[in-house]
Short mmCIF file of C-alpha atoms in Angstrom, two decimals:
data_model
loop_
_atom_site.label_atom_id
_atom_site.label_comp_id
_atom_site.label_asym_id
_atom_site.label_seq_id
_atom_site.Cartn_x
_atom_site.Cartn_y
_atom_site.Cartn_z
CA MET A 1 6.92 44.26 -34.63
CA ASP A 2 6.91 43.37 -38.30
CA THR A 3 6.46 46.37 -40.51
CA GLU A 4 5.83 44.40 -43.66
CA THR A 5 3.09 41.97 -42.73
CA GLY A 6 0.80 43.62 -40.27
CA GLY A 7 -1.09 46.65 -41.63
CA GLU A 8 0.09 49.33 -39.25
CA LYS A 9 -3.38 50.74 -38.93
CA GLU A 10 -4.71 47.72 -36.99
CA ARG A 11 -1.73 47.57 -34.72
CA PRO A 12 -2.49 49.15 -31.36
CA ARG A 13 -0.09 51.86 -30.34
CA ASP A 14 2.78 50.87 -28.08
CA ASP A 15 1.41 52.83 -25.17
CA GLU A 16 -1.94 51.08 -25.56
CA ILE A 17 -0.28 47.67 -25.54
CA GLN A 18 1.72 48.72 -22.52
CA ALA A 19 -1.36 49.96 -20.70
CA PHE A 20 -3.05 46.63 -21.35
CA HIS A 21 -0.03 44.67 -20.05
CA ASN A 22 0.03 46.81 -16.95
CA GLN A 23 -3.66 46.25 -16.39
CA ILE A 24 -3.27 42.45 -16.53
CA ARG A 25 -0.24 42.51 -14.32
CA ALA A 26 -1.84 44.81 -11.76
CA ALA A 27 -4.94 42.62 -11.52
CA ASP A 28 -2.77 39.54 -11.04
CA ALA A 29 -0.41 41.09 -8.58
CA GLU A 30 -3.03 42.38 -6.22
CA LYS A 31 -3.83 38.86 -5.16
CA LEU A 32 -0.60 38.83 -3.14
CA GLU A 33 1.32 41.33 -1.01
CA PHE A 34 4.80 42.38 -2.19
CA VAL A 35 6.05 40.01 0.50
CA GLY A 36 3.70 37.51 2.08
CA ASP A 37 3.54 36.00 5.56
CA LYS A 38 5.92 33.30 6.66
CA GLU A 39 4.30 29.97 5.87
CA PRO A 40 5.32 26.37 6.57
CA LEU A 41 6.93 24.67 3.59
CA SER A 42 4.06 22.18 3.60
CA VAL A 43 1.91 24.77 1.80
CA LEU A 44 3.89 23.90 -1.30
CA GLU A 45 2.93 20.24 -0.96
CA ASP A 46 -0.70 21.23 -1.14
CA GLU A 47 0.06 23.34 -4.16
CA TYR A 48 1.80 20.52 -6.02
CA LYS A 49 -0.35 17.62 -4.80
CA ALA A 50 -1.43 16.85 -8.32
CA GLY A 51 1.86 17.98 -9.79
CA SER A 52 4.96 16.22 -10.95
CA ALA A 53 6.56 13.47 -8.88
CA VAL A 54 9.97 15.10 -9.26
CA PHE A 55 8.65 18.27 -7.65
CA LEU A 56 7.15 16.39 -4.73
CA ALA A 57 10.28 14.31 -4.21
CA LYS A 58 12.40 17.45 -4.19
CA LEU A 59 10.05 19.10 -1.74
CA GLN A 60 10.61 16.23 0.67
CA ILE A 61 14.36 16.77 0.41
CA LEU A 62 13.93 20.50 0.94
CA LYS A 63 11.99 19.87 4.12
CA GLU A 64 15.04 18.24 5.66
CA ASN A 65 16.85 21.57 5.76
CA TYR A 66 14.21 24.20 5.28
CA GLY A 67 11.08 24.82 7.30
CA SER A 68 9.29 27.86 5.93
CA ILE A 69 8.76 30.02 2.94
CA ARG A 70 7.76 33.64 2.48
CA ARG A 71 6.34 34.41 -0.90
CA ALA A 72 7.16 37.45 -2.98
CA ARG A 73 4.71 38.92 -5.45
CA GLY A 74 5.25 37.66 -8.99
CA ASP A 75 5.58 41.09 -10.53
CA GLY A 76 9.01 40.71 -12.09
CA ASN A 77 10.68 42.23 -9.01
CA CYS A 78 10.52 39.09 -6.88
CA PHE A 79 14.27 38.53 -6.72
CA PHE A 80 15.01 42.07 -5.55
CA ARG A 81 12.03 42.12 -3.21
CA SER A 82 12.98 38.76 -1.67
CA PHE A 83 16.57 39.89 -1.28
CA MET A 84 15.47 43.10 0.43
CA PHE A 85 13.27 41.42 2.97
CA SER A 86 15.53 38.47 3.63
CA TYR A 87 18.56 40.68 4.18
CA LEU A 88 16.82 43.23 6.40
CA GLU A 89 15.09 40.49 8.38
CA HIS A 90 18.46 38.83 8.97
CA LEU A 91 19.80 42.12 10.32
CA ILE A 92 16.83 42.74 12.57
CA VAL A 93 17.20 39.26 14.04
CA THR A 94 20.99 39.28 14.43
CA GLN A 95 21.42 43.01 15.22
CA ASP A 96 24.69 42.76 13.34
CA GLU A 97 25.88 46.37 13.43
CA ALA A 98 29.26 45.46 11.95
CA GLU A 99 27.47 44.10 8.87
CA ILE A 100 25.48 47.31 8.54
CA ALA A 101 28.66 49.38 8.74
CA ARG A 102 30.21 47.10 6.13
CA VAL A 103 27.29 47.29 3.70
CA GLU A 104 27.13 51.07 4.08
CA LYS A 105 30.71 51.20 2.82
CA SER A 106 29.71 49.03 -0.14
CA ILE A 107 26.82 51.41 -0.84
CA GLU A 108 29.27 54.33 -0.96
CA ILE A 109 31.27 52.45 -3.59
CA CYS A 110 28.10 51.71 -5.57
CA LYS A 111 27.25 55.40 -5.45
CA GLN A 112 30.66 56.32 -6.82
CA THR A 113 30.27 53.69 -9.55
CA LEU A 114 27.01 55.28 -10.70
CA ILE A 115 28.54 58.75 -10.67
CA ASP A 116 31.57 57.47 -12.61
CA LEU A 117 29.15 55.99 -15.16
CA GLY A 118 27.72 59.45 -15.70
CA HIS A 119 24.55 59.41 -13.63
CA ALA A 120 23.61 62.56 -11.79
CA GLU A 121 23.50 61.86 -8.07
CA PHE A 122 19.98 63.22 -7.69
CA THR A 123 18.62 60.52 -10.02
CA PHE A 124 19.38 57.81 -7.47
CA GLU A 125 19.95 59.48 -4.09
CA ASP A 126 16.31 59.23 -2.94
CA PHE A 127 16.32 55.50 -3.68
CA LEU A 128 19.64 55.04 -1.92
CA GLY A 129 18.39 57.09 1.02
CA ILE A 130 15.33 54.91 1.54
CA PHE A 131 17.46 51.76 1.68
CA VAL A 132 19.95 53.30 4.12
CA GLU A 133 17.00 54.44 6.25
CA GLN A 134 15.76 50.85 6.47
CA LEU A 135 19.25 49.61 7.34
CA GLN A 136 19.52 52.11 10.16
CA SER A 137 16.08 51.40 11.55
CA VAL A 138 16.58 47.67 12.03
CA ILE A 139 19.02 48.23 14.90
CA GLN A 140 17.00 48.31 18.11
CA GLY A 141 17.11 50.83 20.91
CA LYS A 142 16.93 53.97 18.81
CA GLU A 143 14.11 56.42 18.26
CA THR A 144 13.83 55.25 14.67
CA SER A 145 13.99 51.52 15.45
CA ILE A 146 11.37 49.31 13.92
CA SER A 147 9.97 45.90 14.83
CA LEU A 148 9.83 42.90 12.52
CA ASP A 149 6.13 43.60 11.98
CA THR A 150 6.94 47.14 10.88
CA LEU A 151 9.62 45.80 8.56
CA VAL A 152 7.00 43.56 6.97
CA GLU A 153 4.67 46.55 6.63
CA ARG A 154 7.39 48.67 5.04
CA CYS A 155 8.32 45.97 2.58
CA ARG A 156 4.64 45.84 1.64
CA ASP A 157 4.41 49.59 1.30
CA GLN A 158 4.53 50.61 -2.31
CA TYR A 159 6.75 53.64 -1.75
CA VAL A 160 9.39 52.07 0.49
CA SER A 161 9.36 48.68 -1.20
CA ASN A 162 9.58 49.93 -4.75
CA TYR A 163 12.22 52.51 -3.89
CA VAL A 164 14.47 49.86 -2.40
CA VAL A 165 13.88 47.55 -5.38
CA MET A 166 14.73 50.43 -7.69
CA PHE A 167 17.90 51.16 -5.74
CA PHE A 168 18.97 47.53 -6.10
CA ARG A 169 18.31 47.79 -9.83
CA PHE A 170 20.62 50.82 -10.04
CA VAL A 171 23.30 49.02 -8.03
CA THR A 172 22.97 45.92 -10.22
CA SER A 173 23.15 47.93 -13.43
CA GLY A 174 26.15 49.90 -12.15
CA GLU A 175 28.02 46.75 -11.15
CA ILE A 176 27.33 45.05 -14.51
CA ARG A 177 28.55 48.07 -16.45
CA ARG A 178 31.56 48.62 -14.17
CA ARG A 179 32.65 45.03 -14.83
CA ALA A 180 31.35 44.85 -18.38
CA GLU A 181 34.14 42.57 -19.55
CA PHE A 182 33.31 40.01 -16.90
CA PHE A 183 29.54 40.06 -17.51
CA GLU A 184 29.58 40.37 -21.30
CA PRO A 185 29.94 36.64 -22.12
CA PHE A 186 27.04 35.76 -19.77
CA ILE A 187 24.84 38.42 -21.29
CA GLN A 188 25.69 37.41 -24.83
CA GLY A 189 25.00 33.81 -23.92
CA MET A 190 21.38 34.76 -23.26
CA SER A 191 20.69 37.49 -25.78
CA ASN A 192 22.22 39.47 -28.57
CA MET A 193 22.35 42.55 -26.45
CA SER A 194 25.35 44.62 -25.52
CA VAL A 195 26.04 45.14 -21.82
CA VAL A 196 24.57 48.63 -21.95
CA GLN A 197 21.47 47.51 -23.85
CA PHE A 198 20.98 44.66 -21.39
CA CYS A 199 21.11 47.02 -18.42
CA ARG A 200 18.78 49.46 -20.10
CA SER A 201 16.18 46.85 -21.07
CA SER A 202 16.50 44.09 -18.47
CA VAL A 203 17.90 45.62 -15.30
CA GLU A 204 16.95 49.27 -14.89
CA PRO A 205 13.20 49.14 -15.61
CA MET A 206 10.91 47.97 -12.80
CA GLY A 207 9.27 44.60 -13.42
CA GLU A 208 12.06 43.12 -15.53
CA GLU A 209 12.86 39.64 -14.26
CA SER A 210 16.19 38.65 -12.80
CA ASP A 211 18.52 35.74 -13.39
CA HIS A 212 22.10 34.73 -12.60
CA VAL A 213 23.61 37.91 -13.98
CA HIS A 214 21.47 40.14 -11.77
CA ILE A 215 22.05 38.02 -8.67
CA THR A 216 25.80 37.85 -9.20
CA ALA A 217 26.02 41.60 -9.71
CA LEU A 218 23.92 42.58 -6.69
CA SER A 219 25.59 40.04 -4.42
CA ASP A 220 29.05 41.23 -5.49
CA ALA A 221 28.23 44.93 -5.31
CA LEU A 222 26.74 44.81 -1.82
CA GLY A 223 29.02 42.02 -0.60
CA VAL A 224 26.11 39.87 0.51
CA PRO A 225 26.23 36.12 -0.20
CA VAL A 226 23.04 34.58 -1.58
CA ARG A 227 21.95 30.96 -1.82
CA VAL A 228 19.44 29.98 -4.47
CA VAL A 229 17.73 26.62 -4.04
CA TYR A 230 16.22 25.29 -7.25
CA LEU A 231 12.89 23.56 -7.15
CA ASP A 232 12.41 22.59 -10.76
CA GLN A 233 11.61 19.63 -12.93
CA SER A 234 15.19 18.64 -13.62
CA GLY A 235 16.09 15.01 -12.85
CA ASP A 236 14.16 11.82 -13.33
CA ILE A 237 12.51 10.19 -10.38
CA ASN A 238 12.86 6.70 -11.86
CA ASP A 239 16.46 7.11 -12.75
CA LYS A 240 18.41 7.84 -9.63
CA PRO A 241 17.84 9.57 -6.35
CA VAL A 242 16.58 13.05 -7.01
CA THR A 243 18.74 15.87 -5.68
CA VAL A 244 17.92 19.50 -5.10
CA ASN A 245 20.38 21.86 -6.71
CA ASN A 246 21.74 24.82 -4.81
CA HIS A 247 23.84 27.62 -6.05
CA ASP A 248 25.72 29.91 -3.70
CA PHE A 249 26.56 33.37 -4.99
CA ILE A 250 29.62 34.34 -3.00
CA PRO A 251 30.86 37.91 -3.45
CA GLU A 252 34.35 38.39 -4.79
CA GLY A 253 36.96 38.16 -2.11
CA MET A 254 34.73 36.41 0.42
CA ASP A 255 35.62 32.98 1.81
CA THR A 256 33.78 30.49 -0.41
CA SER A 257 32.87 28.31 2.56
CA VAL A 258 30.62 31.06 3.93
CA ASP A 259 27.05 30.02 4.68
CA PRO A 260 24.66 32.49 3.03
CA TYR A 261 21.80 33.76 5.14
CA VAL A 262 19.84 35.22 2.25
CA ILE A 263 18.27 32.03 0.93
CA LEU A 264 15.90 32.12 -2.00
CA LEU A 265 13.74 29.39 -3.43
CA TYR A 266 13.68 29.44 -7.21
CA ARG A 267 10.85 27.90 -9.12
CA PRO A 268 11.00 28.50 -12.87
CA GLY A 269 10.36 32.20 -13.38
CA HIS A 270 9.99 33.08 -9.71
CA TYR A 271 11.89 33.67 -6.45
CA ASP A 272 10.57 33.41 -2.89
CA ILE A 273 12.32 33.54 0.48
CA LEU A 274 13.30 30.28 2.10
CA TYR A 275 13.99 29.71 5.81
CA ARG A 276 16.17 27.09 7.42
CA ARG A 277 14.42 24.75 9.83
CA GLU A 278 14.36 26.25 13.26
CA ASN A 279 14.21 22.87 14.95
CA PRO A 280 16.26 20.23 13.19
CA ALA A 281 14.84 17.57 15.53
CA ASN A 282 11.75 17.64 13.38
CA VAL A 283 13.69 16.23 10.49
CA GLU A 284 13.12 12.63 11.35
CA PRO A 285 9.37 12.36 10.91
CA THR A 286 9.75 13.95 7.49
CA ILE A 287 12.21 11.33 6.39
CA LEU A 288 9.96 8.60 7.70
CA GLU A 289 7.00 10.05 5.86
CA GLN A 290 9.03 10.03 2.73
CA LYS A 291 9.92 6.37 3.10
CA ASN A 292 6.36 5.25 3.72
CA MET B 1 3.48 72.06 -2.12
CA SER B 2 6.69 70.09 -2.20
CA THR B 3 6.07 66.48 -3.10
CA PRO B 4 8.85 63.99 -4.00
CA SER B 5 8.10 64.45 -7.70
CA ARG B 6 8.22 68.24 -7.50
CA LYS B 7 11.44 68.16 -5.51
CA ARG B 8 12.96 65.85 -8.03
CA LEU B 9 11.82 68.06 -10.92
CA MET B 10 13.51 71.06 -9.31
CA ARG B 11 16.75 69.09 -9.27
CA ASP B 12 16.19 68.03 -12.88
CA PHE B 13 15.78 71.70 -13.74
CA LYS B 14 18.91 72.76 -11.87
CA ARG B 15 20.98 70.19 -13.70
CA LEU B 16 19.59 71.25 -17.05
CA GLN B 17 20.45 74.88 -16.26
CA HIS B 18 23.96 74.30 -14.96
CA ASP B 19 25.10 71.40 -17.05
CA PRO B 20 22.97 71.23 -20.19
CA PRO B 21 23.85 68.51 -22.72
CA ALA B 22 24.63 69.87 -26.18
CA GLY B 23 21.66 70.68 -28.35
CA ILE B 24 18.83 70.53 -25.87
CA SER B 25 17.14 72.94 -23.53
CA GLY B 26 14.12 72.75 -21.30
CA ALA B 27 12.36 74.50 -18.45
CA PRO B 28 9.12 74.23 -16.52
CA GLN B 29 6.37 76.66 -17.40
CA ASP B 30 6.30 79.68 -15.10
CA ASN B 31 3.44 78.60 -12.92
CA ASN B 32 3.60 74.82 -13.29
CA ILE B 33 6.60 72.66 -12.47
CA MET B 34 4.73 69.61 -13.81
CA LEU B 35 4.57 70.96 -17.36
CA TRP B 36 7.78 71.68 -19.23
CA ASN B 37 8.64 73.19 -22.55
CA ALA B 38 11.73 71.92 -24.27
CA VAL B 39 13.64 72.44 -27.47
CA ILE B 40 15.77 69.88 -29.26
CA PHE B 41 18.17 71.08 -31.91
CA GLY B 42 18.65 68.83 -34.90
CA PRO B 43 22.06 67.11 -34.68
CA ASP B 44 24.82 68.66 -36.81
CA ASP B 45 25.80 67.09 -40.13
CA THR B 46 22.49 65.23 -40.45
CA PRO B 47 19.36 66.10 -42.42
CA TRP B 48 18.00 67.38 -39.10
CA ASP B 49 20.82 69.93 -38.79
CA GLY B 50 19.50 73.40 -38.02
CA GLY B 51 16.05 72.34 -36.89
CA THR B 52 14.66 73.66 -33.61
CA PHE B 53 11.96 71.29 -32.48
CA LYS B 54 9.65 72.19 -29.65
CA LEU B 55 8.25 69.65 -27.21
CA THR B 56 6.19 69.51 -24.07
CA LEU B 57 6.77 67.15 -21.16
CA GLN B 58 3.83 66.51 -18.84
CA PHE B 59 4.84 64.99 -15.51
CA THR B 60 2.62 63.42 -12.86
CA GLU B 61 3.10 62.96 -9.13
CA ASP B 62 4.37 59.47 -9.99
CA TYR B 63 7.54 60.91 -11.49
CA PRO B 64 10.27 59.62 -11.43
CA ASN B 65 8.62 56.23 -11.00
CA LYS B 66 6.61 56.81 -14.15
CA PRO B 67 7.85 58.60 -17.26
CA PRO B 68 6.43 61.92 -18.36
CA THR B 69 4.21 62.17 -21.42
CA VAL B 70 6.42 63.72 -24.06
CA ARG B 71 5.07 65.21 -27.23
CA PHE B 72 6.48 67.22 -30.11
CA VAL B 73 4.66 70.49 -30.63
CA SER B 74 6.57 71.16 -33.84
CA LYS B 75 5.37 69.23 -36.85
CA MET B 76 7.59 66.18 -37.34
CA PHE B 77 8.26 63.60 -40.04
CA HIS B 78 9.89 60.60 -38.43
CA PRO B 79 9.24 56.82 -38.35
CA ASN B 80 8.75 56.79 -34.55
CA ILE B 81 6.71 59.96 -34.09
CA TYR B 82 2.93 59.89 -34.39
CA ALA B 83 0.91 62.52 -36.21
CA ASP B 84 -0.11 64.05 -32.86
CA GLY B 85 3.54 64.49 -31.90
CA SER B 86 3.74 61.64 -29.37
CA ILE B 87 6.86 59.55 -29.47
CA CYS B 88 7.42 55.84 -29.69
CA LEU B 89 10.55 55.34 -27.60
CA ASP B 90 11.22 52.39 -25.30
CA ILE B 91 12.41 54.44 -22.33
CA LEU B 92 9.24 56.52 -22.42
CA GLN B 93 7.14 53.38 -22.22
CA ASN B 94 7.93 49.91 -20.95
CA GLN B 95 11.63 50.48 -20.43
CA TRP B 96 11.35 53.56 -18.31
CA SER B 97 13.58 53.77 -15.27
CA PRO B 98 13.89 56.59 -12.72
CA ILE B 99 17.60 56.68 -13.51
CA TYR B 100 16.68 58.94 -16.44
CA ASP B 101 16.35 62.62 -15.73
CA VAL B 102 14.92 65.24 -18.09
CA ALA B 103 18.35 65.78 -19.66
CA ALA B 104 18.65 62.05 -20.39
CA ILE B 105 15.12 61.90 -21.83
CA LEU B 106 15.77 64.79 -24.19
CA THR B 107 19.16 63.41 -25.20
CA SER B 108 17.55 60.05 -26.02
CA ILE B 109 14.91 61.75 -28.15
CA GLN B 110 17.61 63.74 -29.89
CA SER B 111 19.49 60.58 -30.84
CA LEU B 112 16.23 58.95 -31.96
CA LEU B 113 15.92 61.67 -34.63
CA CYS B 114 18.88 60.33 -36.64
CA ASP B 115 18.60 56.77 -35.50
CA PRO B 116 14.98 55.65 -35.97
CA ASN B 117 13.83 52.26 -34.79
CA PRO B 118 12.25 50.56 -37.81
CA ASN B 119 10.58 47.94 -35.59
CA SER B 120 8.04 50.25 -34.07
CA PRO B 121 6.68 52.52 -36.75
CA ALA B 122 4.42 55.32 -35.57
CA ASN B 123 4.38 57.00 -38.98
CA SER B 124 4.17 54.31 -41.63
CA GLU B 125 4.88 56.70 -44.51
CA ALA B 126 8.06 57.95 -42.88
CA ALA B 127 9.08 54.40 -41.96
CA ARG B 128 8.61 53.15 -45.51
CA MET B 129 10.37 56.10 -47.04
CA TYR B 130 13.25 55.80 -44.58
CA SER B 131 13.97 52.25 -45.70
CA GLU B 132 13.01 52.49 -49.37
CA ASN B 133 13.81 56.00 -50.54
CA ARG B 134 16.27 57.71 -48.26
CA ARG B 135 16.77 60.64 -50.63
CA GLU B 136 13.08 61.52 -50.54
CA TYR B 137 12.99 60.91 -46.80
CA ASN B 138 15.84 63.35 -46.28
CA ARG B 139 14.06 65.90 -48.44
CA ARG B 140 10.94 65.62 -46.26
CA VAL B 141 13.09 66.00 -43.15
CA ARG B 142 14.62 69.19 -44.60
CA GLU B 143 11.10 70.54 -45.12
CA ILE B 144 10.29 69.86 -41.49
CA VAL B 145 13.51 71.59 -40.45
CA GLU B 146 12.51 74.69 -42.38
CA GLN B 147 9.02 74.65 -40.93
CA SER B 148 10.49 74.47 -37.45
CA TRP B 149 11.92 77.99 -37.86
CA THR B 150 8.65 79.65 -38.68
CA ALA B 151 6.02 77.70 -36.82
CA GLU B 152 4.81 79.18 -33.55
#
């Protein structure tokens, strides 16, 4: 980056650096599907056995309300990927056709936003189309209906999965720019970038990681509430009872007491999908374990 | 054969024909939709004014998920353009997004001409001259502009 100190001759070209980054990332990513299988939350205990006490204490608290996790690949798209699967899975389970009709209206507004911002429709319509296709196929009893297993397959398929992620990135970028005044202070709190620069460098390209700004924008634009549960090192186990922090992203105009069904587990730098316990009766043994 | 990338490129082409941004033009080669020729005109009231710079854009079947390889065919003198004509521009590398169509790519390259990014020099002589001796830099740019009229 520094033109003065590093003889330019030794510096690899940008495309070479990029190719190398991609190579590392690709090798890493292939160890895990875009979205994994549903696993009991106890797999995290094994993972953190030797880890921090705060983590383990928080995990015990999590287990009171949440039973399973589904991992997303750590390729920088994990928020969008988790959102996609969690939302579509919710629809396939609930068969909530009214919600699909509602979100399709939101998508129309997102489309208009992108056009108003000067994007040619053909630059995003394929991506939009793939998402709408998934929405329409989760309702059962039609020729195009798909099972949960097929949904998993599709969310693991590079074409479908990446197209939906890309569509969410467009929607997120459009929403941030449409409400630039609202998002500007948050963006400037994190970086020196303008709203447009932020969207160009941290939202629109694949593989750029997400944070509060992205989640707020996508949740607002699609009208889908999202809960993020934080499993991090904050808090001191010796100090006071450890608590697990949640943050609910409630779209503008929605009742704030709504209970989000898209629930994501955040560990620093990464999002996975979290599931509520299916059988709350199992809570007790967990609490006992914790006390022992 | 009509693949998603080819279909998309046809739409890119249609837009560029019907609604071309000022100062750029581009079209696929007759027998190959994946290889385009383009021309960028140097922006008015800048040292680049009057230049007609030729480029090629090579697309793959991964387009629009991956950017095309864009290269100047005309000789260039610019901090972010390599001797072989390839371009150091964020959206053509790690900040690519399918939201860009060919018109947007060419427009971005056009604005790069007058607004170089000193942080990623591809031509160290041009980069140094741009920051240390703008008058000489502008003179070299004018030379390039003149060459762009005659070169084939």
